[in-house]
Amino acid sequence: MTQIMAIGTYHGMDEAALSAELDALAIRSLKQLPPLGEATRAKILGVAYKGHLQFTGEMMDLLPNLRLIAKYGVGYDSIDVDSATERGIVVTNTPDVLSDDVADLTVGMWIAAGREMEAGINAVRSGSWARSGPPLAHKVSGRRVGILGLGRIGREIADRLVAFKCRIDYFARSPRDTPGWTYHDDPMALAEAVDDLIVAVPGGRETEKLVTAEMLRALGPDGIFVNISRGSVVDEEALIAALEGGVIRAAALDVFLNEPHVDPRLASMKNVLPLPHIGTATVETRNDMGVLQRKNLHEMLAGRPAVTPVNA
Ligand code: 8YV
């Protein structure tokens, strides 16, 4: 009897494991949930969820015996956790196993934007290198970098930047135990203090448009803005205006407001390094994320507490 439902577009290795280990009933999107028969829906005790469509209380009510939503990913802004809690549904995510990958990519993006790697690649590919080299870029080592959100991922990013002789400033809800980094209790104060700004706060209502036009102005015409969190955290229109108007120097973005549909202005500007949300997209990390997601489902089926709950 199928007690687990897998919702989302999974990689083949996860699809196979969800089916083999948990006999999961797979659907591509939450939109396919309402048309399923009532009897099928009533059997479901756990959902393996991968997606950015909002898993609302209304959707949860279509699964009257649901006990657990196991999110594939550390961010759970696509799940209405309050509604889940009200219904006694545990929500889990996949923290830690992905922090290295996201931090590695962030630093890579920051260097690529600062050193204008894309222009260099284009010069080789187009043959324009033979006529004249690309213009000089800017040094990245030693810059003063602000981390907006010093959680697990923010911390990994900052630790890596220390190796690049960067001075670290950060914003978090409260000061953290850090090796001489500067704490700011206000995102604007952080933006004013630093050369570059990296967004590492979780997405969701609380952080919506946390990065404002004023903060980008404070960063200034030499500033690099990096976002590996969620597109919702920045006022995207303000970001586009700042990039078009030279208010900041460059942006490196792995996330967008309406992804996978990227605003064409962001996709085409030369001072934007756009990536298709690949922060965790390695075989190793995606494997670990899948294992942790399924582990939470196995524990629920065995009557044991979840391993990585967010609303316990
Ligand atoms: C997801 C992510 O893994 O972990 C997160 O919160 O944003 C991603 O890395 C990806 O969106 C797959 O759903």
PDB file of N, CA and C and ligand atoms in Angstrom, residues 50 52 72-75 98 230 277 280 286 289, ligand 1:
ATOM      1  N   LYS A  50       9.645  18.337  -3.401  1.00  0.00           N
ATOM      2  CA  LYS A  50      10.709  19.080  -4.082  1.00  0.00           C
ATOM      3  C   LYS A  50      10.014  20.063  -5.002  1.00  0.00           C
ATOM      4  N   HIS A  52       9.020  24.637  -5.740  1.00  0.00           N
ATOM      5  CA  HIS A  52       8.925  25.998  -5.239  1.00  0.00           C
ATOM      6  C   HIS A  52       7.487  26.520  -5.267  1.00  0.00           C
ATOM      7  N   TYR A  72      12.974  18.486   0.090  1.00  0.00           N
ATOM      8  CA  TYR A  72      14.284  18.238  -0.529  1.00  0.00           C
ATOM      9  C   TYR A  72      14.938  19.600  -0.681  1.00  0.00           C
ATOM     10  N   GLY A  73      15.867  19.938   0.207  1.00  0.00           N
ATOM     11  CA  GLY A  73      16.475  21.269   0.198  1.00  0.00           C
ATOM     12  C   GLY A  73      16.492  21.822   1.611  1.00  0.00           C
ATOM     13  N   VAL A  74      17.359  22.795   1.845  1.00  0.00           N
ATOM     14  CA  VAL A  74      17.405  23.389   3.189  1.00  0.00           C
ATOM     15  C   VAL A  74      16.296  24.421   3.356  1.00  0.00           C
ATOM     16  N   GLY A  75      15.954  25.101   2.263  1.00  0.00           N
ATOM     17  CA  GLY A  75      14.922  26.147   2.324  1.00  0.00           C
ATOM     18  C   GLY A  75      13.542  25.506   2.315  1.00  0.00           C
ATOM     19  N   LEU A  98      24.382  20.191   2.413  1.00  0.00           N
ATOM     20  CA  LEU A  98      24.540  20.978   1.187  1.00  0.00           C
ATOM     21  C   LEU A  98      25.353  22.260   1.390  1.00  0.00           C
ATOM     22  N   ARG A 230      17.386  33.189  -2.081  1.00  0.00           N
ATOM     23  CA  ARG A 230      16.123  33.200  -2.799  1.00  0.00           C
ATOM     24  C   ARG A 230      15.971  34.556  -3.484  1.00  0.00           C
ATOM     25  N   HIS A 277      20.157  28.332 -10.531  1.00  0.00           N
ATOM     26  CA  HIS A 277      19.918  27.732  -9.206  1.00  0.00           C
ATOM     27  C   HIS A 277      20.639  26.388  -9.059  1.00  0.00           C
ATOM     28  N   THR A 280      23.236  23.571  -5.052  1.00  0.00           N
ATOM     29  CA  THR A 280      23.421  22.227  -4.479  1.00  0.00           C
ATOM     30  C   THR A 280      23.562  21.158  -5.567  1.00  0.00           C
ATOM     31  N   ARG A 286      23.466  16.158  -3.984  1.00  0.00           N
ATOM     32  CA  ARG A 286      22.076  15.768  -4.248  1.00  0.00           C
ATOM     33  C   ARG A 286      21.814  14.353  -3.717  1.00  0.00           C
ATOM     34  N   MET A 289      21.359  14.755   0.003  1.00  0.00           N
ATOM     35  CA  MET A 289      20.060  15.390   0.290  1.00  0.00           C
ATOM     36  C   MET A 289      18.930  14.359   0.169  1.00  0.00           C
TER      37      MET A 289
HETATM   38  C1  8YV B   1      17.315  22.906  -3.774  1.00  0.00           C
HETATM   39  C2  8YV B   1      17.613  25.012  -2.498  1.00  0.00           C
HETATM   40  O1  8YV B   1      18.073  21.828  -3.562  1.00  0.00           O
HETATM   41  O2  8YV B   1      18.260  23.750  -0.620  1.00  0.00           O
HETATM   42  C3  8YV B   1      17.570  24.641  -1.062  1.00  0.00           C
HETATM   43  O3  8YV B   1      16.842  25.324  -0.329  1.00  0.00           O
HETATM   44  O4  8YV B   1      17.253  26.067  -2.849  1.00  0.00           O
HETATM   45  C4  8YV B   1      18.120  24.160  -3.550  1.00  0.00           C
HETATM   46  O5  8YV B   1      19.435  23.956  -3.418  1.00  0.00           O
HETATM   47  C5  8YV B   1      16.808  22.892  -5.159  1.00  0.00           C
HETATM   48  O6  8YV B   1      15.948  23.970  -5.311  1.00  0.00           O
HETATM   49  C6  8YV B   1      16.116  21.599  -5.462  1.00  0.00           C
HETATM   50  O7  8YV B   1      14.778  21.685  -5.132  1.00  0.00           O
END
